PDB file of C-alpha atoms in Angstrom:
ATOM      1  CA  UNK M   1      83.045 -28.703  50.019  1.00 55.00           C
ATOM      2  CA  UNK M   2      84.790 -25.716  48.213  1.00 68.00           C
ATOM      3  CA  UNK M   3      82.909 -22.678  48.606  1.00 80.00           C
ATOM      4  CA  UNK M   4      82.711 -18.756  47.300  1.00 87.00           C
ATOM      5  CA  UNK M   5      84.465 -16.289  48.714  1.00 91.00           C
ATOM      6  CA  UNK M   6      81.324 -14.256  49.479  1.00 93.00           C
ATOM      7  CA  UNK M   7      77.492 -14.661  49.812  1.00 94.00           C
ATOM      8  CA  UNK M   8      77.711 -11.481  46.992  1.00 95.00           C
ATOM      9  CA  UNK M   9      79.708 -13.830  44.707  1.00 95.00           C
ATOM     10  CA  UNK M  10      77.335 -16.969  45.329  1.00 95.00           C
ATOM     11  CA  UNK M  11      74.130 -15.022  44.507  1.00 96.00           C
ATOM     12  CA  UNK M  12      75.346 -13.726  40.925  1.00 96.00           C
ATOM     13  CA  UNK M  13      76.997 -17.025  39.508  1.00 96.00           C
ATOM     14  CA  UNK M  14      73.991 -19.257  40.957  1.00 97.00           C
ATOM     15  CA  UNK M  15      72.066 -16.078  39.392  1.00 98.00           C
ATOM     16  CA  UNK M  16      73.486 -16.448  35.862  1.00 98.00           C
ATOM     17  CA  UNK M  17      73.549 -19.962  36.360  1.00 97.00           C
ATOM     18  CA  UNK M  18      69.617 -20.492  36.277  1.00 98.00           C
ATOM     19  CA  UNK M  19      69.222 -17.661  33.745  1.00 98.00           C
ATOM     20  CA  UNK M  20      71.639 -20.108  31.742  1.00 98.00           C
ATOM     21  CA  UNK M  21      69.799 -23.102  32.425  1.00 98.00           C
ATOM     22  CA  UNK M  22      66.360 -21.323  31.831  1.00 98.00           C
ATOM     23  CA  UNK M  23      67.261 -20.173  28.073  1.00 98.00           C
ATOM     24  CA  UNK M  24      68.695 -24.268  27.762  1.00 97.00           C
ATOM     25  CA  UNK M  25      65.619 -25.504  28.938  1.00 98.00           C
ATOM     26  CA  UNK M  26      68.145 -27.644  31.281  1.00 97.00           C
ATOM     27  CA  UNK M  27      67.963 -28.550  35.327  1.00 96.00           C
ATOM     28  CA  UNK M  28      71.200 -29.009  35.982  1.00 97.00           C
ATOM     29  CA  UNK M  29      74.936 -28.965  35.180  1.00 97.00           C
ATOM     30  CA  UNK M  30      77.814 -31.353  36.213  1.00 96.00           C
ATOM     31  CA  UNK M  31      80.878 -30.201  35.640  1.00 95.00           C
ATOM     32  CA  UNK M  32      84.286 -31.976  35.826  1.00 94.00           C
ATOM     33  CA  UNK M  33      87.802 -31.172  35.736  1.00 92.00           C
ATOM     34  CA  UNK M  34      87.969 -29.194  38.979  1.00 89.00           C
ATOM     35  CA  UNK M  35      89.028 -31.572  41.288  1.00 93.00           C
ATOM     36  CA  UNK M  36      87.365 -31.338  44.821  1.00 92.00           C
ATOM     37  CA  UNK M  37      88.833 -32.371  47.778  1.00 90.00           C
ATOM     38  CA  UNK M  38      85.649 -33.301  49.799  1.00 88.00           C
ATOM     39  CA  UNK M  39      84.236 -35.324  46.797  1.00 90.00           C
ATOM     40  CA  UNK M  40      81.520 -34.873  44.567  1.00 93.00           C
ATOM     41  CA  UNK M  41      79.130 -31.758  45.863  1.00 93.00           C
ATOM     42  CA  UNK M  42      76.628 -29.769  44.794  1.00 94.00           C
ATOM     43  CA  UNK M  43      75.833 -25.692  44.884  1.00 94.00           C
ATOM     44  CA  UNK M  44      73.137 -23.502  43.701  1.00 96.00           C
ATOM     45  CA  UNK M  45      70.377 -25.707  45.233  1.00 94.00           C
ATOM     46  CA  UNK M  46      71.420 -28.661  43.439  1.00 94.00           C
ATOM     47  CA  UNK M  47      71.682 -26.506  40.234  1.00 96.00           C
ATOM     48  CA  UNK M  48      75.655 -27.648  39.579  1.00 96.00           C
ATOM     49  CA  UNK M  49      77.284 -30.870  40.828  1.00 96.00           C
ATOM     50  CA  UNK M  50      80.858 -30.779  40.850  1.00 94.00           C
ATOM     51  CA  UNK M  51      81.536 -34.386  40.030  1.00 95.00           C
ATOM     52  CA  UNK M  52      85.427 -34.675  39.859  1.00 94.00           C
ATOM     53  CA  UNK M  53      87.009 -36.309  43.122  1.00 93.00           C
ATOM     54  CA  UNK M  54      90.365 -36.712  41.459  1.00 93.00           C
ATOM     55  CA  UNK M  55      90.565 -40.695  41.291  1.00 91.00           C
ATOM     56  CA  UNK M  56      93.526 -40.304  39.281  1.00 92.00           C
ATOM     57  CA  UNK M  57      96.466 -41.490  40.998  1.00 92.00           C
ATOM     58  CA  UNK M  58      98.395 -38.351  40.217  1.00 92.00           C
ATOM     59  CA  UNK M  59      95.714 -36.208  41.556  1.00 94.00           C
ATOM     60  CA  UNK M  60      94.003 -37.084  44.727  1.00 93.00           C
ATOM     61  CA  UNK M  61      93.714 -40.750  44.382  1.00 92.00           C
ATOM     62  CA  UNK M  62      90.518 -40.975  45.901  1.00 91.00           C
ATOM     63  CA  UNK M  63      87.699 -43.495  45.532  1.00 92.00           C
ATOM     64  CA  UNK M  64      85.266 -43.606  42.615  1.00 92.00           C
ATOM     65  CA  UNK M  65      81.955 -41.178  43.119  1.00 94.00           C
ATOM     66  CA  UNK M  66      79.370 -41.398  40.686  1.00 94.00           C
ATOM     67  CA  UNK M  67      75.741 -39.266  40.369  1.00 95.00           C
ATOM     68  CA  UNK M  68      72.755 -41.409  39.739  1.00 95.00           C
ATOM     69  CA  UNK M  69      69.736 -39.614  38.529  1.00 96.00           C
ATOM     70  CA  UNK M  70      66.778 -41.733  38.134  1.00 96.00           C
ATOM     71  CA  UNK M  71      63.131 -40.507  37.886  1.00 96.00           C
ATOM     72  CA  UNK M  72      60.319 -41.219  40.405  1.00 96.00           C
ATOM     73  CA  UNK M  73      57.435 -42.454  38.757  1.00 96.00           C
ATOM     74  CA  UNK M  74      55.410 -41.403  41.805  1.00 97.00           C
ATOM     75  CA  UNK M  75      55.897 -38.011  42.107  1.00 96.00           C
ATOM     76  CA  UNK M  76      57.905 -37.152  38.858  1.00 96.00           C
ATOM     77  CA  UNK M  77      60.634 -35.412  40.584  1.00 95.00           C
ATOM     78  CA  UNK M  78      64.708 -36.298  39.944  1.00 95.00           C
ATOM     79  CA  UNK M  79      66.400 -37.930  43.028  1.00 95.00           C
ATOM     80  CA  UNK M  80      69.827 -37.749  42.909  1.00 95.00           C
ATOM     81  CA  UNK M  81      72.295 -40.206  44.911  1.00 94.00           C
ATOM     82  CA  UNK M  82      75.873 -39.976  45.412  1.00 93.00           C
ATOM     83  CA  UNK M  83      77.155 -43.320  45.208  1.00 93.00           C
ATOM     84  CA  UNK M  84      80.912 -44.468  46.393  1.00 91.00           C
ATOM     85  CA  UNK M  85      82.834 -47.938  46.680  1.00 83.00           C
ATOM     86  CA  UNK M  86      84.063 -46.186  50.034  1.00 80.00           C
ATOM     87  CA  UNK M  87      81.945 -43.923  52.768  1.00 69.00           C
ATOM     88  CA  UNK M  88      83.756 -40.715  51.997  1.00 58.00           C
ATOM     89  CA  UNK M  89      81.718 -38.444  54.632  1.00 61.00           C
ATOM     90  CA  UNK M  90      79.749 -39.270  58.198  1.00 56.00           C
ATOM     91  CA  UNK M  91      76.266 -38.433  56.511  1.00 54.00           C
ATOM     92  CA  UNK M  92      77.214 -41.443  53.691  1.00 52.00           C
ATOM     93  CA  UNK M  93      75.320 -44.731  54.359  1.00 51.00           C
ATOM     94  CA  UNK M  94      77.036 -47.425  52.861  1.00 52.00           C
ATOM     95  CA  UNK M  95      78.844 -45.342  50.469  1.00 51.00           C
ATOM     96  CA  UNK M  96      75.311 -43.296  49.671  1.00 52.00           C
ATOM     97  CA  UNK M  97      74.081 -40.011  49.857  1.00 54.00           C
ATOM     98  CA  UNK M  98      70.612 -39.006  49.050  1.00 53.00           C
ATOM     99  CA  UNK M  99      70.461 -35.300  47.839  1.00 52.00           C
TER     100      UNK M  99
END
């Protein structure tokens, strides 16, 4: 999981990031094109998944990660799985991470 270089740094982007989501009226942001070695991750409390693993050959050739977002009708909230053709980390379950 790439991280900031300081707790300082962290605050303010996750900072502007919810004041940019507020005036958006959005929950989230996934973002692609910066290719992360540990796979797909999230920051800012779940406020920004960074979704590229590099697949592409040329890049990191790594297996397919996709984010599922499906409503529960129960409680209302978002859950939000990490799915994978391939167990990428030891906390995966058959290729699945909960969030």
């Amino acid at each position: 999981k790439e991280r900031f270089p300081s707790q300082h740094e962290r605050y303010h982007t996750c900072s502007a990031l919810r004041q940019a989501l507020e005036m958006l009226g959005g929950k989230r942001l996934v973002v692609g094109h910066t290719p992360q070695v540990s796979g797909a991750n999230c920051e800012c409390e779940g406020q920004v998944w960074r979704m590229d693993v590099g697949m592409s050959y040329g890049v990191l050739n790594r297996p397919v990660q996709v984010l599922e977002i499906i409503r529960d009708e129960a409680t209302g909230e978002d859950v939000l799985t990490v799915l994978s053709d391939t167990p990428l980390t030891p906390d995966m379950e058959d290729g699945v991470a909960t969030i």
